PDB file of C-alpha atoms and ligand atoms in Angstrom:
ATOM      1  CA  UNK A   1      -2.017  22.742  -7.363  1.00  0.00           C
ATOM      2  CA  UNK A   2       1.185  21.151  -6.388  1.00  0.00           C
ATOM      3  CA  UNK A   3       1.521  18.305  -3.665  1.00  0.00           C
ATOM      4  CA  UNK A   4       4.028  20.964  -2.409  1.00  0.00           C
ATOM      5  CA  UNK A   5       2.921  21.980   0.915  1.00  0.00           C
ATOM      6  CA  UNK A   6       0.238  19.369   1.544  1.00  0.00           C
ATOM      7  CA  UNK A   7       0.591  16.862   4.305  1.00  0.00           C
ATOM      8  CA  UNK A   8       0.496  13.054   3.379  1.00  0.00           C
ATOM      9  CA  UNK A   9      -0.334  10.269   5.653  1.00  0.00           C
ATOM     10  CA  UNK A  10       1.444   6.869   4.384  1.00  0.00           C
ATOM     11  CA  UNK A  11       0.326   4.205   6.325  1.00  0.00           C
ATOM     12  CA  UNK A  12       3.207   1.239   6.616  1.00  0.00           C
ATOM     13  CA  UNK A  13       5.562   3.062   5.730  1.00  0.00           C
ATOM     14  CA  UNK A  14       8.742   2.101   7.683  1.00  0.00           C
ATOM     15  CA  UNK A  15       9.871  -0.577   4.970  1.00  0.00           C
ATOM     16  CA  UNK A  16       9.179  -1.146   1.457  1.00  0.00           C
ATOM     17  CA  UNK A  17       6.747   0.392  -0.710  1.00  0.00           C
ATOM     18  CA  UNK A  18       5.202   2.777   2.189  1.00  0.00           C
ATOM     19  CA  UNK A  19       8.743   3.755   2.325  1.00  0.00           C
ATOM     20  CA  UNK A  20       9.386   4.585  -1.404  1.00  0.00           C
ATOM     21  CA  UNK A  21       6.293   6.363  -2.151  1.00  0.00           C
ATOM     22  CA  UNK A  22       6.885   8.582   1.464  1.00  0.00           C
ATOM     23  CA  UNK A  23      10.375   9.582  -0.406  1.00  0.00           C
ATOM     24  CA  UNK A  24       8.834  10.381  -3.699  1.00  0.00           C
ATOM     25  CA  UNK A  25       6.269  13.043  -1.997  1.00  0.00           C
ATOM     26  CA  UNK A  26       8.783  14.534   0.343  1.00  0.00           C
ATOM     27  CA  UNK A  27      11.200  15.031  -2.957  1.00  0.00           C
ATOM     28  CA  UNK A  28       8.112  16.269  -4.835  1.00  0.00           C
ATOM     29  CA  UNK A  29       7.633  18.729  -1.479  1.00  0.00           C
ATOM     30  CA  UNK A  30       4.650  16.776   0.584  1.00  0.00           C
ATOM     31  CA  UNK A  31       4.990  16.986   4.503  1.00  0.00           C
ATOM     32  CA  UNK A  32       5.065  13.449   5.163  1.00  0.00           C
ATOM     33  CA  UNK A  33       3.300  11.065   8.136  1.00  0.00           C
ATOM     34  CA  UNK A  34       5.179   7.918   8.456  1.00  0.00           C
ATOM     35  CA  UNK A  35       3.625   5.146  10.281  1.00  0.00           C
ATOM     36  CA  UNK A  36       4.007   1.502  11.110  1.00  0.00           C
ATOM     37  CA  UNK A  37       2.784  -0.684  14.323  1.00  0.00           C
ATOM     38  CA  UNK A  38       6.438  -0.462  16.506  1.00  0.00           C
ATOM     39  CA  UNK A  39       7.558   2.907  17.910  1.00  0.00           C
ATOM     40  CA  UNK A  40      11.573   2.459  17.585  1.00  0.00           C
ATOM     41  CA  UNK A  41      13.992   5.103  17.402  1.00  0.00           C
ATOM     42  CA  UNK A  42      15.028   3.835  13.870  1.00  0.00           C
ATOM     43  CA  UNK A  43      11.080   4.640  12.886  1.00  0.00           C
ATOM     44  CA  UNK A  44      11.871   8.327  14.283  1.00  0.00           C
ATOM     45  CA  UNK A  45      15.561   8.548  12.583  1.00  0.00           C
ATOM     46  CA  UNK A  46      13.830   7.379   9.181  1.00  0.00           C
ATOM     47  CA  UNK A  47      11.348  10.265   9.261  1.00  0.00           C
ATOM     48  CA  UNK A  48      13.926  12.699  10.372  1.00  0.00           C
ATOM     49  CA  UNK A  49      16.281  11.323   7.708  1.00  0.00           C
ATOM     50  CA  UNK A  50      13.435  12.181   5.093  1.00  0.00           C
ATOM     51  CA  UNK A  51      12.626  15.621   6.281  1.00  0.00           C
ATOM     52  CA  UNK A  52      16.295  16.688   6.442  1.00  0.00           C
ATOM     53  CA  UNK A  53      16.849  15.228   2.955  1.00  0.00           C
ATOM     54  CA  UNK A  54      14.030  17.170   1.336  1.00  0.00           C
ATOM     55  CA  UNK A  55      13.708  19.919   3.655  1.00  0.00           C
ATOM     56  CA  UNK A  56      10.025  18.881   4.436  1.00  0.00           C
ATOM     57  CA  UNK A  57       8.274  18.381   7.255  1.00  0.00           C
ATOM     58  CA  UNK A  58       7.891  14.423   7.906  1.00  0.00           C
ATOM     59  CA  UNK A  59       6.847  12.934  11.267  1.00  0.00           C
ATOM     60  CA  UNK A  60       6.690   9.354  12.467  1.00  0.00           C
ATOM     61  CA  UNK A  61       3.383   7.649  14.121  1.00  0.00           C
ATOM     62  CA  UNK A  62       3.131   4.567  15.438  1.00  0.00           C
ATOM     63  CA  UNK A  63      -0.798   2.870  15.089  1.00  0.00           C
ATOM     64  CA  UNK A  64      -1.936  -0.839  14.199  1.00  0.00           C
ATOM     65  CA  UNK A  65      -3.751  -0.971  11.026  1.00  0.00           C
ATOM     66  CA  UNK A  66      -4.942  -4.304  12.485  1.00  0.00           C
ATOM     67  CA  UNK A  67      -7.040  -1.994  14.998  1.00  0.00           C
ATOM     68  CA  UNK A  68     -10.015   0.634  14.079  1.00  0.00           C
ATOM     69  CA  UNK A  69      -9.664   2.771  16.992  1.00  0.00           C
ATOM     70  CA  UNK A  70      -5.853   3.133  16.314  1.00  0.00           C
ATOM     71  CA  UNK A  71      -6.319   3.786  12.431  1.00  0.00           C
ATOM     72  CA  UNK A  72      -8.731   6.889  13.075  1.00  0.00           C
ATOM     73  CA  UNK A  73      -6.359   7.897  16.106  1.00  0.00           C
ATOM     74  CA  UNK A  74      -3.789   8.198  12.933  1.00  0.00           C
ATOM     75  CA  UNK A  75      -5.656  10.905  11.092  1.00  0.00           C
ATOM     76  CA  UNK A  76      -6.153  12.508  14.340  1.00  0.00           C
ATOM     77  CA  UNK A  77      -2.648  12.524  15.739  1.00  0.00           C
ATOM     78  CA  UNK A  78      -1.511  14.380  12.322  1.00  0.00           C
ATOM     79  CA  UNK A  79      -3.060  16.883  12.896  1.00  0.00           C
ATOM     80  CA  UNK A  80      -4.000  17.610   9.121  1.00  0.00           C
ATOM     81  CA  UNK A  81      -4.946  15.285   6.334  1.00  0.00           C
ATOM     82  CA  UNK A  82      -4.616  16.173   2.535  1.00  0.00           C
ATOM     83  CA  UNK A  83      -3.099  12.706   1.181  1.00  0.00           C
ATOM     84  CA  UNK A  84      -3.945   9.266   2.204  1.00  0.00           C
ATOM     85  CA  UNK A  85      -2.261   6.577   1.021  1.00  0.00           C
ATOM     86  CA  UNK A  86      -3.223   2.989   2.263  1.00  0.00           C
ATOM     87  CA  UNK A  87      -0.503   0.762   2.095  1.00  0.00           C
ATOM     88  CA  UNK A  88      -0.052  -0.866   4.673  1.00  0.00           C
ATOM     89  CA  UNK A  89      -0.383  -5.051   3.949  1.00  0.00           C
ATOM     90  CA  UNK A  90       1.103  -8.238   4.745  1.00  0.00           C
ATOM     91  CA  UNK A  91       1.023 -11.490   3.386  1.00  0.00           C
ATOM     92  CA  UNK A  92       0.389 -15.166   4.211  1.00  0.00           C
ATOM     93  CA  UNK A  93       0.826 -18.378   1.772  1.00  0.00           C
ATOM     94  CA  UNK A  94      -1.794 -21.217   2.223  1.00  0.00           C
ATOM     95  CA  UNK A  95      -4.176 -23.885   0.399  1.00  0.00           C
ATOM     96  CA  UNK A  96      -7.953 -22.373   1.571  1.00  0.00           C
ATOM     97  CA  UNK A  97      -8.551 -26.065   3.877  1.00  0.00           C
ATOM     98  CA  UNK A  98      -4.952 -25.155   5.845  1.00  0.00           C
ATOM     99  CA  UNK A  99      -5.644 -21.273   5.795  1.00  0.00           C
ATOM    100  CA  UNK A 100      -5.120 -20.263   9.552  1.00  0.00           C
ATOM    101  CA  UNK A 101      -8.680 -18.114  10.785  1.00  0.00           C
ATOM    102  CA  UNK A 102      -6.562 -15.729  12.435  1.00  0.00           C
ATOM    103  CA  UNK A 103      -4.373 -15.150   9.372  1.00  0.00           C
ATOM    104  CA  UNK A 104      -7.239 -14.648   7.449  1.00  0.00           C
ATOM    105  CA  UNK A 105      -8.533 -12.135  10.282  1.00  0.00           C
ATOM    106  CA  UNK A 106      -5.400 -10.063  10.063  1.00  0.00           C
ATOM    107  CA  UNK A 107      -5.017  -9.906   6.240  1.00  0.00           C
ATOM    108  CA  UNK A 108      -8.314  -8.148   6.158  1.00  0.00           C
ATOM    109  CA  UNK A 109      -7.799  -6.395   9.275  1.00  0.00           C
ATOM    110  CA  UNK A 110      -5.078  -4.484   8.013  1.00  0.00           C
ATOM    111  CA  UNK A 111      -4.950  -5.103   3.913  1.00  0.00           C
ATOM    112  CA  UNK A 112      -8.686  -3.877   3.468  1.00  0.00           C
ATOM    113  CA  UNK A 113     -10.989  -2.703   7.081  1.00  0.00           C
ATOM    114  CA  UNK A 114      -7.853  -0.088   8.009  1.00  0.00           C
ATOM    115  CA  UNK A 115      -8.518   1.656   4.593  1.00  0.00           C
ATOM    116  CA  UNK A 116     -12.320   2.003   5.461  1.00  0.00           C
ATOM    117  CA  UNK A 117     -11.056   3.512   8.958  1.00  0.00           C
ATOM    118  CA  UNK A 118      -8.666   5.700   7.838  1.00  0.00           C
ATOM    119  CA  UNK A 119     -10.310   7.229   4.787  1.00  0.00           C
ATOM    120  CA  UNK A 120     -13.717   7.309   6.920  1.00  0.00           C
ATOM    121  CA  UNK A 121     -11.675   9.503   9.228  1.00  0.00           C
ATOM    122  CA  UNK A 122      -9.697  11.448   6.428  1.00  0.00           C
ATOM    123  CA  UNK A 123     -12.749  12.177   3.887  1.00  0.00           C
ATOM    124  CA  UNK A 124     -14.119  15.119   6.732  1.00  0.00           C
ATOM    125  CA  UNK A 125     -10.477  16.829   7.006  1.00  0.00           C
ATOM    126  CA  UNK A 126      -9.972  16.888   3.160  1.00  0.00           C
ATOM    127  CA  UNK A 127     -13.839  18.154   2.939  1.00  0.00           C
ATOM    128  CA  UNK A 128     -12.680  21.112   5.433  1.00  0.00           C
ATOM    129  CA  UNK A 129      -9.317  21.655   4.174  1.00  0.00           C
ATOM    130  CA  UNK A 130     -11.015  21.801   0.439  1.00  0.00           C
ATOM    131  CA  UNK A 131      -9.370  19.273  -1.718  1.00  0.00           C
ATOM    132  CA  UNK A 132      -7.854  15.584  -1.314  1.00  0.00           C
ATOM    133  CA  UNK A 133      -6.488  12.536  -2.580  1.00  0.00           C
ATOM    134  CA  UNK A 134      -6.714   8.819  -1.418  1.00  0.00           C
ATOM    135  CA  UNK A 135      -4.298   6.415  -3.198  1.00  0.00           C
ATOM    136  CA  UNK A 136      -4.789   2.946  -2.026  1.00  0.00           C
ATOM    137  CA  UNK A 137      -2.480   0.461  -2.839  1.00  0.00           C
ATOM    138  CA  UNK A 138      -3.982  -2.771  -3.791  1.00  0.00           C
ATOM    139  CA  UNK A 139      -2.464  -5.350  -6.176  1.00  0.00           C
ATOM    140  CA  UNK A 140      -2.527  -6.884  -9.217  1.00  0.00           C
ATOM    141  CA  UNK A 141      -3.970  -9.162  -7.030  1.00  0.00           C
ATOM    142  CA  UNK A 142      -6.741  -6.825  -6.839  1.00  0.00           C
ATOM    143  CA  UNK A 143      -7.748  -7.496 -10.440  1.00  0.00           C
ATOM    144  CA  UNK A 144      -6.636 -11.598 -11.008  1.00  0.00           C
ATOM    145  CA  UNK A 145      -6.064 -14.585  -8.155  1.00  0.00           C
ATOM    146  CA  UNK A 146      -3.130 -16.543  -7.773  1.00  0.00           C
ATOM    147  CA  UNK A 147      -3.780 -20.365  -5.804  1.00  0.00           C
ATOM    148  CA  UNK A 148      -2.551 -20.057  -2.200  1.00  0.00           C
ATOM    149  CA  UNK A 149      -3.488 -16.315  -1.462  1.00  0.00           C
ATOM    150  CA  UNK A 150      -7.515 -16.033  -0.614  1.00  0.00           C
ATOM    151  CA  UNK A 151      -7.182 -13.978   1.906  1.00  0.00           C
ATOM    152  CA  UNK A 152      -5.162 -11.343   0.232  1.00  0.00           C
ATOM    153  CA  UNK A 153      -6.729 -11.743  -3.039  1.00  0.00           C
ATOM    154  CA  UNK A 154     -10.304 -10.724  -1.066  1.00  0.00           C
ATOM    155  CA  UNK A 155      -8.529  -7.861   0.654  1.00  0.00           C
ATOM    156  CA  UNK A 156      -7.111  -6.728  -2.711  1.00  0.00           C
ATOM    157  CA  UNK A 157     -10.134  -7.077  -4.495  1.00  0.00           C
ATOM    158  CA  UNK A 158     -12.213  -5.630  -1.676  1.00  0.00           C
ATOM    159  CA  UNK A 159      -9.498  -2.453  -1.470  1.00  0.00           C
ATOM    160  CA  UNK A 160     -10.854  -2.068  -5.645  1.00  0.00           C
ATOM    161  CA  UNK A 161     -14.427  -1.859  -4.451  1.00  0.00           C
ATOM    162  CA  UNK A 162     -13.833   0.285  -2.257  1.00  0.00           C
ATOM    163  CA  UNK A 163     -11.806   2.943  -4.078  1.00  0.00           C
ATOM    164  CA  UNK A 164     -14.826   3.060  -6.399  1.00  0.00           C
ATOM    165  CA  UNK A 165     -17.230   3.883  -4.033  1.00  0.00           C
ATOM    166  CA  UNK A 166     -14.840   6.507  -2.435  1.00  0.00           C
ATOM    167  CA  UNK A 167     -14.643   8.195  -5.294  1.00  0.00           C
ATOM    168  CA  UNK A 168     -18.405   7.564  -6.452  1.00  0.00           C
ATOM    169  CA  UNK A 169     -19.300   9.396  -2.872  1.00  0.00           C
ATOM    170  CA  UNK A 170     -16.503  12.847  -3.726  1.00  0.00           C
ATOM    171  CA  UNK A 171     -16.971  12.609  -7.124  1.00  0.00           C
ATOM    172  CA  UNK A 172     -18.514  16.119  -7.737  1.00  0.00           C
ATOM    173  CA  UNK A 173     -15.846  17.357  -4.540  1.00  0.00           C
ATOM    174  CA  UNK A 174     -11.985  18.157  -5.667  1.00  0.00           C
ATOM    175  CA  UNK A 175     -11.018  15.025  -4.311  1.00  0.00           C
ATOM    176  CA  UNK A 176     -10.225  11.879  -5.651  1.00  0.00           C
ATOM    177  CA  UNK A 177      -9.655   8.394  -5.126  1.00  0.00           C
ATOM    178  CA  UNK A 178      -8.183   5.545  -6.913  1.00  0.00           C
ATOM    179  CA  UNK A 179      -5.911   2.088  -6.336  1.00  0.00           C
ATOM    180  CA  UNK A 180      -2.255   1.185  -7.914  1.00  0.00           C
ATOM    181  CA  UNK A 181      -1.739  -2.532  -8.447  1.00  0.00           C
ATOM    182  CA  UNK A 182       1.744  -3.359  -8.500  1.00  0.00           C
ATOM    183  CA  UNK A 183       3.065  -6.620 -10.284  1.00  0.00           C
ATOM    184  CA  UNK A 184       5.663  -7.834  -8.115  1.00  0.00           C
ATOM    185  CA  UNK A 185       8.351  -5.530  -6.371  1.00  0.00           C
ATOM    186  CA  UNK A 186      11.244  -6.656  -4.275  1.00  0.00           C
ATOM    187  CA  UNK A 187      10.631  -6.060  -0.833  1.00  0.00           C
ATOM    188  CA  UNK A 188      10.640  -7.178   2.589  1.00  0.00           C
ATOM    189  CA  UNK A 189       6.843  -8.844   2.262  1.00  0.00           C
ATOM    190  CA  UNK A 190       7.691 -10.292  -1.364  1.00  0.00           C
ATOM    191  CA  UNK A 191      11.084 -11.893   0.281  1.00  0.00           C
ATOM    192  CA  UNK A 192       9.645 -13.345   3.112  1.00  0.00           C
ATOM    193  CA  UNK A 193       7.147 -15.091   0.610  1.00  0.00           C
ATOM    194  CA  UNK A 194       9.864 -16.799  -1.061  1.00  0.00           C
ATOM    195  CA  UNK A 195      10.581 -19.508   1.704  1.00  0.00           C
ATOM    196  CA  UNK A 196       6.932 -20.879   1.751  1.00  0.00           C
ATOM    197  CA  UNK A 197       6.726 -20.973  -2.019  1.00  0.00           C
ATOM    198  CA  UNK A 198       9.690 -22.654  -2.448  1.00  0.00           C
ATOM    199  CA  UNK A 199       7.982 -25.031  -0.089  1.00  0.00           C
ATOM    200  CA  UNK A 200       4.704 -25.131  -1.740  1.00  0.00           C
ATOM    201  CA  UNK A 201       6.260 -25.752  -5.055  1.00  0.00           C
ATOM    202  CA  UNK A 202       9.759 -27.970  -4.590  1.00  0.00           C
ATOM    203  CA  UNK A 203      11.469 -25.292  -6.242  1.00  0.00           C
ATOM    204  CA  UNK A 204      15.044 -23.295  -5.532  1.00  0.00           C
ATOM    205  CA  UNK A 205      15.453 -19.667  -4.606  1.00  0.00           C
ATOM    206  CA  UNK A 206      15.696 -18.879  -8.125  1.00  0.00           C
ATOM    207  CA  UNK A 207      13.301 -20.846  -9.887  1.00  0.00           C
ATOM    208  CA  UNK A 208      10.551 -19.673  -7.204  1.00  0.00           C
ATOM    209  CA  UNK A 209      11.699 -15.991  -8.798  1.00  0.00           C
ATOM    210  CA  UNK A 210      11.639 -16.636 -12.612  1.00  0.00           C
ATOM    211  CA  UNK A 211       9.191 -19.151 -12.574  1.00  0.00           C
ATOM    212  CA  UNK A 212       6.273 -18.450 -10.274  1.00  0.00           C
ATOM    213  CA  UNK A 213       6.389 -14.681  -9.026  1.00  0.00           C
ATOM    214  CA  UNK A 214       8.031 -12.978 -12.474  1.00  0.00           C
ATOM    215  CA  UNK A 215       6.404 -15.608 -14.661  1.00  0.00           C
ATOM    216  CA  UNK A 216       2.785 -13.535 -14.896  1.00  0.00           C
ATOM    217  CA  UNK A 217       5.217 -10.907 -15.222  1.00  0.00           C
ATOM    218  CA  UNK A 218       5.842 -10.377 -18.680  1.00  0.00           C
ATOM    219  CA  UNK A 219       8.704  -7.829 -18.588  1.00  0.00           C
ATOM    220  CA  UNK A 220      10.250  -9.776 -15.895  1.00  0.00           C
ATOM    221  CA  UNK A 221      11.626  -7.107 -13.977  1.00  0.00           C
ATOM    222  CA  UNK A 222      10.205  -6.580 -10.618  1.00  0.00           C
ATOM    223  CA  UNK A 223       8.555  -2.818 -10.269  1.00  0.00           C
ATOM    224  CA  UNK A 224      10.612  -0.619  -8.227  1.00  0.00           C
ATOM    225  CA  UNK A 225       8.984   1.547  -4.855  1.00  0.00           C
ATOM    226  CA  UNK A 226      10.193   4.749  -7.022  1.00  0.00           C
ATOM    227  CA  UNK A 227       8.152   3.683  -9.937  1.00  0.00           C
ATOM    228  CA  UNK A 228       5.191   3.312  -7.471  1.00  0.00           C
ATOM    229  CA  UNK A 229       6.123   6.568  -5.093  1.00  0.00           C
ATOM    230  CA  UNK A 230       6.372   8.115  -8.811  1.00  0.00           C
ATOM    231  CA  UNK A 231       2.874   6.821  -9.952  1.00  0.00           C
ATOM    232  CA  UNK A 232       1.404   8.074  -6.882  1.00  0.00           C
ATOM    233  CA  UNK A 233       2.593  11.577  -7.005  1.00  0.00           C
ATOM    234  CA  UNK A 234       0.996  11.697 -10.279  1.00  0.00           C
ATOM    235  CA  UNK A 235      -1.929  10.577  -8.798  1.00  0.00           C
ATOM    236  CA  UNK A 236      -1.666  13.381  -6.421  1.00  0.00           C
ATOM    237  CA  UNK A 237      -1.353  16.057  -9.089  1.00  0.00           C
ATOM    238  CA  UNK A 238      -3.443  18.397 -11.044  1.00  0.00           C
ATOM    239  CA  UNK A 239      -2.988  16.622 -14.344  1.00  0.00           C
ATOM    240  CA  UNK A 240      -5.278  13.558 -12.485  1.00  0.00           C
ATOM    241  CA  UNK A 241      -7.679  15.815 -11.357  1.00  0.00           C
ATOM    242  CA  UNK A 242     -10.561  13.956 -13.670  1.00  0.00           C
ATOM    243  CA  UNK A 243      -8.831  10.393 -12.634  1.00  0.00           C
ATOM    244  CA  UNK A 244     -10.834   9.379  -9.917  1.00  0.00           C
ATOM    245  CA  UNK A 245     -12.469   5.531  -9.317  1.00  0.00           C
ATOM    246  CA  UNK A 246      -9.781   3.218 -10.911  1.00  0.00           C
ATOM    247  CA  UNK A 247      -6.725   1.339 -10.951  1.00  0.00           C
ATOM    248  CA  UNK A 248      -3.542   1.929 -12.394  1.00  0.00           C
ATOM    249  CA  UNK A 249      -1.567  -1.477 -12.818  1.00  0.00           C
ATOM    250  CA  UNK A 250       1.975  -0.942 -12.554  1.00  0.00           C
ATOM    251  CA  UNK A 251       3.174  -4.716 -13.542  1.00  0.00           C
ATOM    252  CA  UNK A 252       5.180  -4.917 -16.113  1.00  0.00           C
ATOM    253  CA  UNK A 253       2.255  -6.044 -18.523  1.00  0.00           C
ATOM    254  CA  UNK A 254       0.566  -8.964 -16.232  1.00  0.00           C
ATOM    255  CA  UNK A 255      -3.243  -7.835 -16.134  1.00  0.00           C
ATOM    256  CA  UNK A 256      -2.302  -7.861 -19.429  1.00  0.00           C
ATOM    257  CA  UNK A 257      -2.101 -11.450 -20.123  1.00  0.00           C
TER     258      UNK A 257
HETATM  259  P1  LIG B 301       6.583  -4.540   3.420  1.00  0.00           P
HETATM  260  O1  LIG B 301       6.445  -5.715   4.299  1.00  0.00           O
HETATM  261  O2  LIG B 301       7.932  -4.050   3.041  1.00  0.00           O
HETATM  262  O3  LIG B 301       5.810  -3.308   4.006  1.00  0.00           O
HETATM  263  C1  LIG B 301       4.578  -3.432   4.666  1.00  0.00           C
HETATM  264  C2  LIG B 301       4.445  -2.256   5.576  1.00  0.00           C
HETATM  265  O4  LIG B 301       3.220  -2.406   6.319  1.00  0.00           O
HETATM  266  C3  LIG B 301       5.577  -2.176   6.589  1.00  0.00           C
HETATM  267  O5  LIG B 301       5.931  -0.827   6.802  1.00  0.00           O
HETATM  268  C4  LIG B 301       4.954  -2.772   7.831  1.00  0.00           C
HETATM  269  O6  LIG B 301       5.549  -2.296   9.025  1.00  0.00           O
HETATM  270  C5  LIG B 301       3.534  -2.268   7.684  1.00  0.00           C
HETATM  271  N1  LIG B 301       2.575  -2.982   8.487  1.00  0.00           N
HETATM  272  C6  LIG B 301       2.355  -4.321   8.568  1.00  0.00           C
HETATM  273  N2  LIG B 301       1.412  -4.587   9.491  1.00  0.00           N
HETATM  274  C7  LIG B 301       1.025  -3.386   9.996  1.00  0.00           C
HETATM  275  C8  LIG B 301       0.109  -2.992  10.988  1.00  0.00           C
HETATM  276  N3  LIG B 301      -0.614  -3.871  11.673  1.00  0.00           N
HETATM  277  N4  LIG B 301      -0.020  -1.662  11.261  1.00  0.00           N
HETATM  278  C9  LIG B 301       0.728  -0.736  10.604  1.00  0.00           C
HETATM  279  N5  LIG B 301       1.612  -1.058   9.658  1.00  0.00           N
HETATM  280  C10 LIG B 301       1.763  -2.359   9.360  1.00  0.00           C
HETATM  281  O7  LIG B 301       5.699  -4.882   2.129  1.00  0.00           O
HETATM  282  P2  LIG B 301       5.472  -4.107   0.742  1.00  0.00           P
HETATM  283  O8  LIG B 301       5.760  -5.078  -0.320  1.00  0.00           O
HETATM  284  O9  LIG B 301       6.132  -2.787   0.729  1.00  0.00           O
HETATM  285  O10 LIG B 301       3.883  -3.943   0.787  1.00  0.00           O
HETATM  286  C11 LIG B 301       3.252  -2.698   0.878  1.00  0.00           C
HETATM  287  C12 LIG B 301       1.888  -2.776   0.210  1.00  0.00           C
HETATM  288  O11 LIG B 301       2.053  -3.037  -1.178  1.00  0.00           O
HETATM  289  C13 LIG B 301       1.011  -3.907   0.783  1.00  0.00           C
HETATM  290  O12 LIG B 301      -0.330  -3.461   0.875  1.00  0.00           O
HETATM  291  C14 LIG B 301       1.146  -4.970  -0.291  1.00  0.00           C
HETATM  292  O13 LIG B 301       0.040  -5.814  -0.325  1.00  0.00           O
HETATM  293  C15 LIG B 301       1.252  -4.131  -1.535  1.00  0.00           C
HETATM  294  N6  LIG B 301       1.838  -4.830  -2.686  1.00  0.00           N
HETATM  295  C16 LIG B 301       3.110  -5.304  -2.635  1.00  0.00           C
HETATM  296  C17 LIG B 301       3.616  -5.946  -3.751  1.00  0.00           C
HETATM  297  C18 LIG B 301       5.024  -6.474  -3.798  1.00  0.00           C
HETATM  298  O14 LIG B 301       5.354  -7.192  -4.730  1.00  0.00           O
HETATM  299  N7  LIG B 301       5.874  -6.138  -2.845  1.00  0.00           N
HETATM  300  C19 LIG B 301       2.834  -6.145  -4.882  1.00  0.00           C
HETATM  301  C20 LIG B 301       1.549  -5.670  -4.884  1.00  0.00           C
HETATM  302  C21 LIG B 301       1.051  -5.001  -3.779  1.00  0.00           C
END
C-alpha cells in the first residue's frame, strides 16, 4: 500500500514545515488538505499550485487549531481522512515568572489540545476507511528542554504522550501513530525566534545561530522541510507498518548528546 491515492490532512500547512511535508505527499501521489487559520487567495493559489504540480488532488481549509470545534470541523470539511499530520505550532520566548498566561494558553491550544481534536475526529474515518496514519510533529523539544520555552517544551512533550497512547489504543488496527522531532529547521517560526533570543542573550544575528540554536546541533546544519516531508512519507508507507508509538528525531545528532 502506497500513500498514492490516499487523502492527507496537514494541519498548518501554508508556511514552513506543514508546507514541505504537504509537497513531499503530493509528489509521492497523496491528495492533499492544506490548512492554516486565514482564508486568503494566496492559501487557495498554494494548494492549486501543489495539485497542478503533482497532478493530485490538494484543497485548502481554513480552521484555528487554537479552537476544538474548528479542528473536528477540519476532518469533517475533507470529506475523507487517511493521513493526519499535526503540525501546526507556534512559538513564544520567555523566563517561566514573565511567561504571558495567554501565551501559555495558545501554545497548548494549538501545539498539543488540536492534535487530541483532530485525531479524536480522524481515528473513526481511518477505522471505516480501513487503514491510517497519524504523524505528529513534535520536537526535539519533545524529548529535552531548553530555558525560556515551558510552554512549548510541555506541548512537545505532551504531543510524545500522546502519540503513544494513539498508537497503544490502534495498535492491533492497520493504523499507526508516531511523532518526528526535528532539530532546528529554517523557517518562518525559527526566524521570528531569532529577535527575542538575541535579546535574551546580548548576542548578534549570527552568534544567536551558531551558538545557541545550532549549538545542540551537532551537525550544524539546520534540517530541511524535505528531509521532514521525506521522513513522513516513510512513515506513511508499508515498510513502517510495525512502527507505531515512537519518535523519530530528525536533528542532526542532538538527542544524541
Ligand atoms: P511556521 O511558523 O512556518 O509554520 C507554522 C504553521 O502553523 C503555519 O502554517 C501557521 O499558519 C500554522 N498555524 C499557526 N497557528 C495556527 C492556528 N491557530 N491554526 C492553524 N494553523 C496555525 O513554523 P514551522 O517551523 O514550520 O513549524 C511547524 C511545526 O514544526 C510546529 O509544530 C513546530 O513546533 C515544529 N517544529 C519546528 C522546528 C523548527 O526548527 N522550525 C523544530 C521542531 C519542531
Amino acid at each position: 500500500m502506497s500513500v498514492s491515492g490516499k487523502t492527507a490532512i496537514i494541519t498548518g500547512s501554508n508556511s514552513g514545515i506543514g508546507l514541505g511535508v504537504a509537497r513531499e505527499l503530493a509528489r509521492a501521489g497523496a491528495n492533499v488538505v492544506l490548512n492554516s487559520f486565514t482564508d486568503s487567495k494566496e492559501d487557495h493559489a498554494l494548494a492549486a499550485e501543489i495539485g497542478r504540480e503533482h497532478g493530485v488532488e490538494a484543497r485548502y481549509i481554513r480552521a484555528d487549531m487554537s479552537r476544538a470545534e474548528d479542528c473536528r470541523a477540519l476532518i469533517d470539511t475533507a470529506g475523507g481522512c487517511d493521513i493526519l499530520v499535526n503540525n501546526a505550532g507556534i512559538q513564544h520566548v520567555a523566563p517561566i515568572s514573565e511567561f504571558p498566561t495567554e501565551k501559555w494558553d495558545a501554545i497548548i491550544a494549538i501545539n498539543l489540545s488540536s492534535a487530541f481534536h483532530t485525531t479524536a475526529a480522524a481515528l473513526p474515518v481511518m477505522r471505516e476507511r480501513g487503514w491510517g496514519r497519524v504523524v505528529n510533529i513534535a520536537s526535539a523539544h519533545g524529548l529535552t528542554a531548553s530555558p525560556f520555552k515551558s510552554a512549548y517544551v510541555a506541548a512537545k512533550h505532551g504531543i510524545v504522550g500522546f502519540t503513544k497512547t494513539t498508537a497503544l489504543e490502534t495498535a492491533e488496527e492497520p493504523i499507526t501513530a508516531n511523532a518526528i522531532c526535528p532539530g532546528y529547521v529554517l523557517t518562518p517560526l525559527v526566524e521570528a525566534q531569532i529577535p527575542d533570543t538575541m535579546k535574551e542573550y546580548d548576542m548578534s544575528r549570527e552568534d544567536v545561530i551558531r551558538d545557541v540554536m545550532l549549538k545542540r546541533q551537532p551537525s550544524k546544519e539546520f534540517a530541511t522541510v524535505e528531509q521532514l516531508g521525506g521522513t513522513t512519507v516513510f512513515l506513511c508507507s508499508d515498510a513502517a507498518a510495525q512502527i507505531t508509538g515512537t519518535t523519530i528525531s530528525v536533528d542532526g545528532g542532538w538527542t544524541a548528546l
